CSV table of C-alpha atoms and ligand atoms in Angstrom, one decimal:
chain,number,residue,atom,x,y,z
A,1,UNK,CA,0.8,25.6,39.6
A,2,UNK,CA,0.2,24.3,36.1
A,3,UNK,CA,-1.5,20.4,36.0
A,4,UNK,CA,0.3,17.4,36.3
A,5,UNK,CA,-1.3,15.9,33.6
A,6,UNK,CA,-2.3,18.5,30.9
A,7,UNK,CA,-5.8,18.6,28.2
A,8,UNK,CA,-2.8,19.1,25.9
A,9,UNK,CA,1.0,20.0,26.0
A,10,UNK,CA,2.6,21.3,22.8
A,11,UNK,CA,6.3,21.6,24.5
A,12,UNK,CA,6.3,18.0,24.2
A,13,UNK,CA,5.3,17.8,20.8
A,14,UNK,CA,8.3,20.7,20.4
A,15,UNK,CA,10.5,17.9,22.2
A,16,UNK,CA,10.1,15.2,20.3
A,17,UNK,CA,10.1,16.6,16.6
A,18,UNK,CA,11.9,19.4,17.8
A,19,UNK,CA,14.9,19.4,14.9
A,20,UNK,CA,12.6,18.9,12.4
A,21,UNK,CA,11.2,21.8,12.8
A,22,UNK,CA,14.3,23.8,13.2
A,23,UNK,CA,15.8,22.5,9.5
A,24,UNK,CA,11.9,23.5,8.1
A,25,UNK,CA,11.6,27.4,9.3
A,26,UNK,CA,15.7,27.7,8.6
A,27,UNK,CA,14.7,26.5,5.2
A,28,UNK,CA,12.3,29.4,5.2
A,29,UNK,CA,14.4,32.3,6.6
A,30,UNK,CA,17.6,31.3,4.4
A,31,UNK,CA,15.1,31.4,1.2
A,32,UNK,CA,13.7,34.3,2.3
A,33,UNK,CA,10.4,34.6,0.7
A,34,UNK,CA,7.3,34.7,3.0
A,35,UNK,CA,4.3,34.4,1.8
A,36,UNK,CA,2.3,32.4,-1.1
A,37,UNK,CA,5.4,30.8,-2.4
A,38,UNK,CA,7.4,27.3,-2.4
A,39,UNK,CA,6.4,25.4,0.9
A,40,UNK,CA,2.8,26.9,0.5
A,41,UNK,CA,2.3,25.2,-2.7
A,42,UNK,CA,4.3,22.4,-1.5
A,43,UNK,CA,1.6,21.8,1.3
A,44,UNK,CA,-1.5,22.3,-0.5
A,45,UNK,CA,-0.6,19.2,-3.0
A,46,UNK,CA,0.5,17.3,0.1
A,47,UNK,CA,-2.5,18.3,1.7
A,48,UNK,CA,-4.9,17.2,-0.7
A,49,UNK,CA,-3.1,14.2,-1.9
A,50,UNK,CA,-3.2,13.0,1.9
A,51,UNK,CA,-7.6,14.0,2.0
A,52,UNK,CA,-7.6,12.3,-1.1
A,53,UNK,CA,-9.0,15.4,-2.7
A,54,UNK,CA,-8.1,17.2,-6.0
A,55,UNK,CA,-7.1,20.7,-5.1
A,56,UNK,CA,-6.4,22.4,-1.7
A,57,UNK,CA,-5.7,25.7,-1.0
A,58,UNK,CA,-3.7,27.2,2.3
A,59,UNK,CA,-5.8,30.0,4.0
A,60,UNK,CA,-5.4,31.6,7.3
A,61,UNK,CA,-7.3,29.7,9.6
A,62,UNK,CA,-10.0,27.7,9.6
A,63,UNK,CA,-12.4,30.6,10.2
A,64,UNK,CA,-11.4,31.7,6.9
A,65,UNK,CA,-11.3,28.6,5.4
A,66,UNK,CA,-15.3,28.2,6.2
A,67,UNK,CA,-15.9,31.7,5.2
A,68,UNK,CA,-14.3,31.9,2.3
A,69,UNK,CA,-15.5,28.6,0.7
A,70,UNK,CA,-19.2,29.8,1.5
A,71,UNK,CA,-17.8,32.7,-0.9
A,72,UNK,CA,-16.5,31.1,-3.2
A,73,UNK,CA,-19.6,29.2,-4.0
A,74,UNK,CA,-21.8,32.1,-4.2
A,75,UNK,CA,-23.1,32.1,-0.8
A,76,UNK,CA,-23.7,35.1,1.0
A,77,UNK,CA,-26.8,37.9,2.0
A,78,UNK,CA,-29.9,36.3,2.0
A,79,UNK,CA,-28.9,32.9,2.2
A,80,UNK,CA,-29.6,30.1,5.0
A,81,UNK,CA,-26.6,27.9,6.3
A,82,UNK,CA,-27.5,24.9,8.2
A,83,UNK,CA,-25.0,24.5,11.4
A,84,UNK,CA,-25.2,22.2,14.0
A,85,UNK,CA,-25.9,23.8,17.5
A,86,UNK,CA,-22.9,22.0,19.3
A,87,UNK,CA,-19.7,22.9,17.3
A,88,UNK,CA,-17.0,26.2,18.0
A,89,UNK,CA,-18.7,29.6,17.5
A,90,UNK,CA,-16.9,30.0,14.6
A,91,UNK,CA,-18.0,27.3,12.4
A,92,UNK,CA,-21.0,30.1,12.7
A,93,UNK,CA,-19.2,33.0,12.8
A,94,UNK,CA,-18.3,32.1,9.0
A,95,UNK,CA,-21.6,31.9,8.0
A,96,UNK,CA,-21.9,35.9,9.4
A,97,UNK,CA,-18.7,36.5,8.1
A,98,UNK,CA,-19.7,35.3,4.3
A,99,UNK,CA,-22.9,37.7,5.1
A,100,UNK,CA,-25.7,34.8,5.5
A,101,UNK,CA,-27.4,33.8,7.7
A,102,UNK,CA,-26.6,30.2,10.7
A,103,UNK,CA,-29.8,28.2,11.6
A,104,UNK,CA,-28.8,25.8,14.2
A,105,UNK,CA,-29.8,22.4,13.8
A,106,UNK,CA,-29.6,19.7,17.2
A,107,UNK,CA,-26.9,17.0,16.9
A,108,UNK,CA,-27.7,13.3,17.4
A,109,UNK,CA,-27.3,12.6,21.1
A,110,UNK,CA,-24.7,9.5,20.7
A,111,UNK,CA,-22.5,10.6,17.8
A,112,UNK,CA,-22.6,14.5,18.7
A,113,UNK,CA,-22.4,15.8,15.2
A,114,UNK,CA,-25.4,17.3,12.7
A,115,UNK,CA,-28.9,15.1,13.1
A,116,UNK,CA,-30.1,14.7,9.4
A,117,UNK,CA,-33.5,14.0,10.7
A,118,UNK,CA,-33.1,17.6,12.1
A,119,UNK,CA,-31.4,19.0,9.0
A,120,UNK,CA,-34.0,17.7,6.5
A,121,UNK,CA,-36.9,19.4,8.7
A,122,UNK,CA,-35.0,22.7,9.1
A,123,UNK,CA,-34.7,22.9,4.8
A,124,UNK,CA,-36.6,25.9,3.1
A,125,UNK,CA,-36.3,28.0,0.4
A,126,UNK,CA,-33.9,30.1,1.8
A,127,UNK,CA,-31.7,27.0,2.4
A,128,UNK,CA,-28.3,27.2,0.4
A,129,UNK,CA,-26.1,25.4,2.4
A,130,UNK,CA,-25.2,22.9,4.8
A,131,UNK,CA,-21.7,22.7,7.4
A,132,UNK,CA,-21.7,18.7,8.9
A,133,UNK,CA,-19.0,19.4,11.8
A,134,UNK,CA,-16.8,16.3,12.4
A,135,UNK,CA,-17.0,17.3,16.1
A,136,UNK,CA,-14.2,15.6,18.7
A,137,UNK,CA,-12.6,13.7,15.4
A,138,UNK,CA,-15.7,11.7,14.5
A,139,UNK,CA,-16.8,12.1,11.0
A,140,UNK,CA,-20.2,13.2,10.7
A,141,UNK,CA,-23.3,11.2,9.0
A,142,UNK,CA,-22.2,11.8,5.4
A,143,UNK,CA,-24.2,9.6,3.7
A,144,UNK,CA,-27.9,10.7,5.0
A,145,UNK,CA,-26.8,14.3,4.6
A,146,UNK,CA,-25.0,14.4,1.4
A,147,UNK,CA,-28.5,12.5,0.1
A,148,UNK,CA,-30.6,15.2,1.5
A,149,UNK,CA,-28.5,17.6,0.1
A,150,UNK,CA,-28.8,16.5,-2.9
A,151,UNK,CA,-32.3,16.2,-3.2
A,152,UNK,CA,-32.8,19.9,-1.6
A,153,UNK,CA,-29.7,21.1,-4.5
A,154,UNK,CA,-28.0,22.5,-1.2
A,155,UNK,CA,-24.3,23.1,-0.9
A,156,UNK,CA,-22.1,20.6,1.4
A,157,UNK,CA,-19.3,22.6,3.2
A,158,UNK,CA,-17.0,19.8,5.7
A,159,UNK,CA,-16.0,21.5,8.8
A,160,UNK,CA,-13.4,19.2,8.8
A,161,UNK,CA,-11.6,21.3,11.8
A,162,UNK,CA,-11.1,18.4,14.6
A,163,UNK,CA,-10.6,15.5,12.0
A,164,UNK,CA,-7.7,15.5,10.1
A,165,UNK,CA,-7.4,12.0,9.0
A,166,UNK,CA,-10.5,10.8,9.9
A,167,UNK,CA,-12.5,8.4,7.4
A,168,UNK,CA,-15.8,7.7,6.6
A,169,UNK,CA,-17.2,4.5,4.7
A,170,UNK,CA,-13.4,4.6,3.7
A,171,UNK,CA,-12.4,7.9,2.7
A,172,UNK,CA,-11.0,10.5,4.6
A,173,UNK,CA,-12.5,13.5,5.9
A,174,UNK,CA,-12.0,16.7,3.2
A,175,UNK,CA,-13.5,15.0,0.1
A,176,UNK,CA,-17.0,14.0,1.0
A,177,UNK,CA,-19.1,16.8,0.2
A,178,UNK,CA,-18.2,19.8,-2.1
A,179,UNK,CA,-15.8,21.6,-0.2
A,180,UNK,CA,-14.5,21.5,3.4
A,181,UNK,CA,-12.2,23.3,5.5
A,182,UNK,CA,-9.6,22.7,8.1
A,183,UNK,CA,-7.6,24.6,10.9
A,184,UNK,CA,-4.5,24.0,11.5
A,185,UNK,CA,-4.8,26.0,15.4
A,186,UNK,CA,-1.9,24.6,17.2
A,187,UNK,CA,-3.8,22.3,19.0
A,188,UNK,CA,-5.7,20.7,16.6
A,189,UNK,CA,-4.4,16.4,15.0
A,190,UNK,CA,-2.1,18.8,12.9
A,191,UNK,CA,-1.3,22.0,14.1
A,192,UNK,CA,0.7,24.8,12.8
A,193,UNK,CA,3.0,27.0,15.6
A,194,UNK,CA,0.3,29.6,15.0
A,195,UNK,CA,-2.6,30.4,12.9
A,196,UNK,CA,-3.5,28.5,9.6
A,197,UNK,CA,-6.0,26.8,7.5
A,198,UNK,CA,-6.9,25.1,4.3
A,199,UNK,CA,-9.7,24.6,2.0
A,200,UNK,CA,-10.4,21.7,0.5
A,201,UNK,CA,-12.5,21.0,-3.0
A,202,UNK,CA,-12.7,18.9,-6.1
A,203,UNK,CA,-14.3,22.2,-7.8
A,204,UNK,CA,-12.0,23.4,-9.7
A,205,UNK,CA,-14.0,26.9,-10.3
A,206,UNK,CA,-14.7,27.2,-6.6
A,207,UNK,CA,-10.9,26.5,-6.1
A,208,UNK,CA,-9.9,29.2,-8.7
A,209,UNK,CA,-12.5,31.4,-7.2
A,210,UNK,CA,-11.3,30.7,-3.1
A,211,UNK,CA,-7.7,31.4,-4.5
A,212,UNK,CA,-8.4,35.0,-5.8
A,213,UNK,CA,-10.6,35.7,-2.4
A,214,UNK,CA,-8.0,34.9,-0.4
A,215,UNK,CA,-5.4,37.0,-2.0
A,216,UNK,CA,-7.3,40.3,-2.4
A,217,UNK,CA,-9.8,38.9,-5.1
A,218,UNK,CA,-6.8,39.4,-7.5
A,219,UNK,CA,-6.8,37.1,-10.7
A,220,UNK,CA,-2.7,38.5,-11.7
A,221,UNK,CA,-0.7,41.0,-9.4
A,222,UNK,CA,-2.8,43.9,-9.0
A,223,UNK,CA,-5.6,43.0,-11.2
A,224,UNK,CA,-8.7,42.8,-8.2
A,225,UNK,CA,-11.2,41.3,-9.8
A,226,UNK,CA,-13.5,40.5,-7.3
A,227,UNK,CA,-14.0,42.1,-3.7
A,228,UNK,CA,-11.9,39.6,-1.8
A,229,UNK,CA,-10.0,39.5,1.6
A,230,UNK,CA,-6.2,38.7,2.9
A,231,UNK,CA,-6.1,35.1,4.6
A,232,UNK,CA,-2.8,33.6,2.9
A,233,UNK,CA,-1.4,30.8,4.3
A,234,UNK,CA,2.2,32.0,5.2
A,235,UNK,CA,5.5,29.9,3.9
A,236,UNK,CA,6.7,29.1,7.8
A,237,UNK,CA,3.2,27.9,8.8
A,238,UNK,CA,3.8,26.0,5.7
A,239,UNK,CA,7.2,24.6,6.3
A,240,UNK,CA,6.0,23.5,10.2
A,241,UNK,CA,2.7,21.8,8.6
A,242,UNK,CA,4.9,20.0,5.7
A,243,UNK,CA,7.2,19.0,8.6
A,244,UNK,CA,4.7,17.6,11.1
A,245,UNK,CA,2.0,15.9,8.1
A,246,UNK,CA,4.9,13.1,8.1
A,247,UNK,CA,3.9,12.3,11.9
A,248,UNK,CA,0.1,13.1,11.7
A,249,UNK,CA,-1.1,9.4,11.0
A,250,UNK,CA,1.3,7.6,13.7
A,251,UNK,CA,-0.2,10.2,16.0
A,252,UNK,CA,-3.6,9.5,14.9
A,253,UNK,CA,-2.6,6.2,16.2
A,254,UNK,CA,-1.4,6.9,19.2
A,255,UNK,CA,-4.7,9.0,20.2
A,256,UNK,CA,-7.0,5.8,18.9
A,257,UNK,CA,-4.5,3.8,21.3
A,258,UNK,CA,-5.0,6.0,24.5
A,259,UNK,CA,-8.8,6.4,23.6
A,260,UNK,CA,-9.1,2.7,24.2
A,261,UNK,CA,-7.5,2.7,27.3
A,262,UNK,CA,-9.5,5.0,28.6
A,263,UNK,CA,-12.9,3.4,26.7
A,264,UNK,CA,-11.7,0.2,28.6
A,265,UNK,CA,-10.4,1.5,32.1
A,266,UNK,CA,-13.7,3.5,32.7
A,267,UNK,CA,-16.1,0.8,30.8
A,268,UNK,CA,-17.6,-0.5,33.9
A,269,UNK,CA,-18.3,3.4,35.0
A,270,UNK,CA,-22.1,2.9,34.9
A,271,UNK,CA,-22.5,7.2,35.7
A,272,UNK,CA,-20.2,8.0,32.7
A,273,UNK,CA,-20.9,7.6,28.5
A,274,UNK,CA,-17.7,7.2,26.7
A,275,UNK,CA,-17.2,8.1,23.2
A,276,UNK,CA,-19.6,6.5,20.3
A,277,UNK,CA,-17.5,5.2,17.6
A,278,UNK,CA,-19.9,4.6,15.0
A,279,UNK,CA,-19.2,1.5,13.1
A,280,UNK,CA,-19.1,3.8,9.6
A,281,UNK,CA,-16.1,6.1,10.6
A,282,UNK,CA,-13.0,6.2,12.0
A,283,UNK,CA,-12.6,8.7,14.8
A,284,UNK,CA,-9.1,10.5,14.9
A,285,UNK,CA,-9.9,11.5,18.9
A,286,UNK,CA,-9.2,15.2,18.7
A,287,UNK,CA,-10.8,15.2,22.0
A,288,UNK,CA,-12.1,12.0,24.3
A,289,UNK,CA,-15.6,13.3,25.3
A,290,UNK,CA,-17.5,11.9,28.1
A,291,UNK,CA,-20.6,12.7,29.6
A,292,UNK,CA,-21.9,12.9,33.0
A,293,UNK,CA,-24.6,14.3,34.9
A,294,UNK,CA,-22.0,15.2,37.6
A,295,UNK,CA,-19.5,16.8,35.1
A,296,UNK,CA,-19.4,20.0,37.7
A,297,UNK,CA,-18.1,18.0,40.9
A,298,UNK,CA,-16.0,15.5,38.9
A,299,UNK,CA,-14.2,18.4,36.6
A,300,UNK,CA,-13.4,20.2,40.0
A,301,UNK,CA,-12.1,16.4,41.6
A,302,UNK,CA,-10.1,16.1,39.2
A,303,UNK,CA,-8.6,19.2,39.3
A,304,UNK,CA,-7.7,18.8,42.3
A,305,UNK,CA,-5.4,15.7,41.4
A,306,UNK,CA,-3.9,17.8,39.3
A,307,UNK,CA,-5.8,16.3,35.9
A,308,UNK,CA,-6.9,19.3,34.0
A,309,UNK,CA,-9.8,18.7,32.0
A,310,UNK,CA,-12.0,21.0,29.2
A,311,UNK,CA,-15.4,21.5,28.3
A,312,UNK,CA,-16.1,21.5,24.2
A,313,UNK,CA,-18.4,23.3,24.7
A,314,UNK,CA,-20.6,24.7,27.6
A,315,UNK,CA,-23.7,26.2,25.4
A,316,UNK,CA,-24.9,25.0,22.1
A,317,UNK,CA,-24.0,28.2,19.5
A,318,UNK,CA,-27.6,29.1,19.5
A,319,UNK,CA,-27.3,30.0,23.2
A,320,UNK,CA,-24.4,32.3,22.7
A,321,UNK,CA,-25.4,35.8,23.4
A,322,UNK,CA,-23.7,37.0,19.4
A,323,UNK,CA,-26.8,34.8,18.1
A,324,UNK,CA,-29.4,36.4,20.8
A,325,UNK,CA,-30.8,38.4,17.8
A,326,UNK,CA,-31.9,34.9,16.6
A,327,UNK,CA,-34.3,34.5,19.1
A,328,UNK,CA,-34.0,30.5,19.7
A,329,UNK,CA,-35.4,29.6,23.0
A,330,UNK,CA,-33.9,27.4,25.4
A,331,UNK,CA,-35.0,23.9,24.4
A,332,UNK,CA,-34.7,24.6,20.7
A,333,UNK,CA,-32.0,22.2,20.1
A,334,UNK,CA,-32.4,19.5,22.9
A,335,UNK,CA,-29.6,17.5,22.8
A,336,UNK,CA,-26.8,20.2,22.2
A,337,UNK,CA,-28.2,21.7,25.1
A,338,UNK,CA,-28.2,18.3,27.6
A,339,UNK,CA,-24.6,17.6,26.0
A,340,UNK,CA,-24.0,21.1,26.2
A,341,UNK,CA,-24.7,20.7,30.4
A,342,UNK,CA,-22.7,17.1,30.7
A,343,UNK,CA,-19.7,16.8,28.1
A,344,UNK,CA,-16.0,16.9,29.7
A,345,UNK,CA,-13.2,16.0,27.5
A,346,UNK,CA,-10.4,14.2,29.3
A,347,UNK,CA,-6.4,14.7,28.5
A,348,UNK,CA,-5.4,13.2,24.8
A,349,UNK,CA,-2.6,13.9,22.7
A,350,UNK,CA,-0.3,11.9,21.4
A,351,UNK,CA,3.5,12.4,24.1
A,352,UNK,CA,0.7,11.5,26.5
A,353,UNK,CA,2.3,8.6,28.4
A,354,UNK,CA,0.1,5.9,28.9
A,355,UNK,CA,0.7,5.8,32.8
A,356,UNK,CA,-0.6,9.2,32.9
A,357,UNK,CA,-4.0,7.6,31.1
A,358,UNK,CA,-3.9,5.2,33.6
A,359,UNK,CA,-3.7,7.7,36.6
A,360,UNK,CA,-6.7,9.8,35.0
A,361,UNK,CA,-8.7,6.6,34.8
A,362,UNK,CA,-7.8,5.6,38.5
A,363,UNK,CA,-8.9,9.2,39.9
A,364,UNK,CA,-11.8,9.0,37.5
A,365,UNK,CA,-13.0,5.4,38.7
A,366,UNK,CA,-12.1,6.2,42.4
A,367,UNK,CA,-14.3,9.4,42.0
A,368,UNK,CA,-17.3,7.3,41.1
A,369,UNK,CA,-16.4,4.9,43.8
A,370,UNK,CA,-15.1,2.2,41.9
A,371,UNK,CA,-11.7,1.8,42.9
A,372,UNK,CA,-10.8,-2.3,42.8
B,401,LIG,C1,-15.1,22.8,14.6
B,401,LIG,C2,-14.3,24.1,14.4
B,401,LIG,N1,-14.6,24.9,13.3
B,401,LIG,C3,-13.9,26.0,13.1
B,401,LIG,C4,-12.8,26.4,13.9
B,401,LIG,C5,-12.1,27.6,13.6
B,401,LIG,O1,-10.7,27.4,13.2
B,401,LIG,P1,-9.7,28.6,13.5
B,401,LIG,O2,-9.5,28.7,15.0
B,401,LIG,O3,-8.4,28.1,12.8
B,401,LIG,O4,-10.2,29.8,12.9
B,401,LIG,C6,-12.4,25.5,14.9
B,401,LIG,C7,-11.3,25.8,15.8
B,401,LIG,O5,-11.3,26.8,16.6
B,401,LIG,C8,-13.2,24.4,15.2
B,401,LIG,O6,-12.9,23.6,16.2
């Protein structure tokens, strides 16, 4: 039986916005011209305008989009990437993928994302590059670690992934360092109806250069100048994406909206840590996050009210068995490990209703025996 009240539920989304999408792929299939044409190039200027960035540049996912800015600013064989240990595989999985090499790095225990304490004492020689992740929506520490970046002449790649529309100090997410990169997995603040990404940059070299990867490495038609790959962002993807940026900030709202009904419904839940909002960002709530010690016994409670929950994620990257040539021991990055053991992310989306908030809290409040 699926939950009563789902992690996330794109039919709704479909439900509401429905028409819209219709008239965008029908635009598509009666133009008929697939890929790397009109709505692509459509998007990326909407894209960037809305990052506040100067140039962005459609890719196939976000996977890609990491990957294949690492590329296109010379990183590759030989070279360190700094990744926090609590973020999706495949923020690392790029850094194999562009040929170098991840070195996890612990998070900060409150705000989850890259410790620059951590990331200054993990610099050496080797050191090329740096991916903050703006994990669950909250931007991460840009300030401390775009300084040490500087001063160490290292690269600064977002992973911008979770946090469309997020701002720090002001800005949004996607212009804060050198480059960044975003999926657009259906699931994510703005999702496509299948795979996509972007990149993000006010380089315009390392924009030029990330536009021939993409597309074979080709300069003109069938001139390959350099060795690249196929990751175009096609012209539905585009056409659904164009379509659903209109809603993305009013849905940011609604997420901040249910996030503090649940921040105040469970506040007095002494066993449970809600999401840190640090007073320098705005979080966007791709995922509310708590913690508990008894995340176990309270994931399978609430499964049984029919309140399916998620766990993002339940082993820092450093623990996963593709990185066991790495050799990091168990205790390398604390706190990714102990958030690692406690995190459970609660339903939020935006066609959540708020009565099914409420009912999450209630279960979640009666579990820790604090029904009024
Ligand atoms: C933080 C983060 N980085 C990278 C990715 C990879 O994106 P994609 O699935 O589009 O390749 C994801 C999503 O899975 C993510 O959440």
């Amino acid at each position: 039986m699926p939950p009563t009240i789902p992690l996330g539920d794109l039919k709704r989304e479909y439900e509401t916005i429905g028409r819209e999408i219709d008239d965008a792929i029908e635009r598509v299939l009666h133009r008929g011209w697939f890929v790397l044409g009109e709505e692509g190039a459509a998007f990326e200027a909407e894209w960037a305008a809305y990052c506040e960035a100067a140039q962005a540049i459609g890719v196939g996912n976000g996977t890609d989009a990491l990957a294949l800015a690492l590329r296109a600013a010379g990183i590759g064989p030989g070279d360190e990437v700094i990744v926090p240990a609590l973020t999706a595989a495949f923020t690392a999985l790029a850094v194999s993928m562009a040929g170098a090499t991840p070195v996890f790095v612990d998070v900060d225990p409150r705000r989850y994302t890259l410790d620059p304490a951590a990331f200054e004492a993990a610099i050496n020689p080797r050191t090329a590059a740096v991916i903050p992740v703006h994990l669950y929506g909250c931007p991460a520490d840009m300030e401390a670690i775009v300084r040490i970046s500087r001063q160490h002449h290292l690269l600064v790649v977002e992973d911008a992934a979770q946090a469309h529309g997020a701002r720090y100090e002001g800005r949004r997410v996607g212009a804060l360092g050198d480059v960044a990169a975003f999926s657009f997995y259906p699931s994510k603040n703005l999702g496509a109806y299948g795979d996509a990404g972007a990149i993000t940059t006010g380089d315009a070299a390392l924009a030029e250069k990330a536009r021939m990867l993409r597309h074979g490495g080709q300069r003109g038609t069938y001139d390959h100048e350099i060795l690249g790959t196929n990751s175009r962002l096609d012209e539905v993807q585009a056409a659904v994406l164009r379509a659903k940026l209109r809603h993305l900030d009013s849905w940011n709202a609604r997420r901040q909206s249910l996030a503090s009904d649940y921040d105040t419904g469970l506040a007095d839940c002494e066993s449970l840590t809600r999401p840190w909002q640090p007073s320098d960002a705005e979080h966007v709530f791709h995922l509310y996050v708590v913690r508990t010690a008894r995340r176990g016994e309270l994931q399978r409670y609430l499964a049984g009210q029919g309140i399916q929950t998620g766990v993002h994620y339940p082993r820092g990257v450093h623990q996963q068995p593709a990185y066991a040539h790495l050799g990091y021991k168990e205790g390398s990055c604390p706190n990714a490990e102990a958030a690692a053991r406690q995190v459970l992310s609660l339903p939020l989306f935006p066609q959540l209703e708020r009565r099914e908030a409420g009912q999450v809290i209630h279960a979640i409040r009666s579990f820790f025996g604090q029904d009024e």
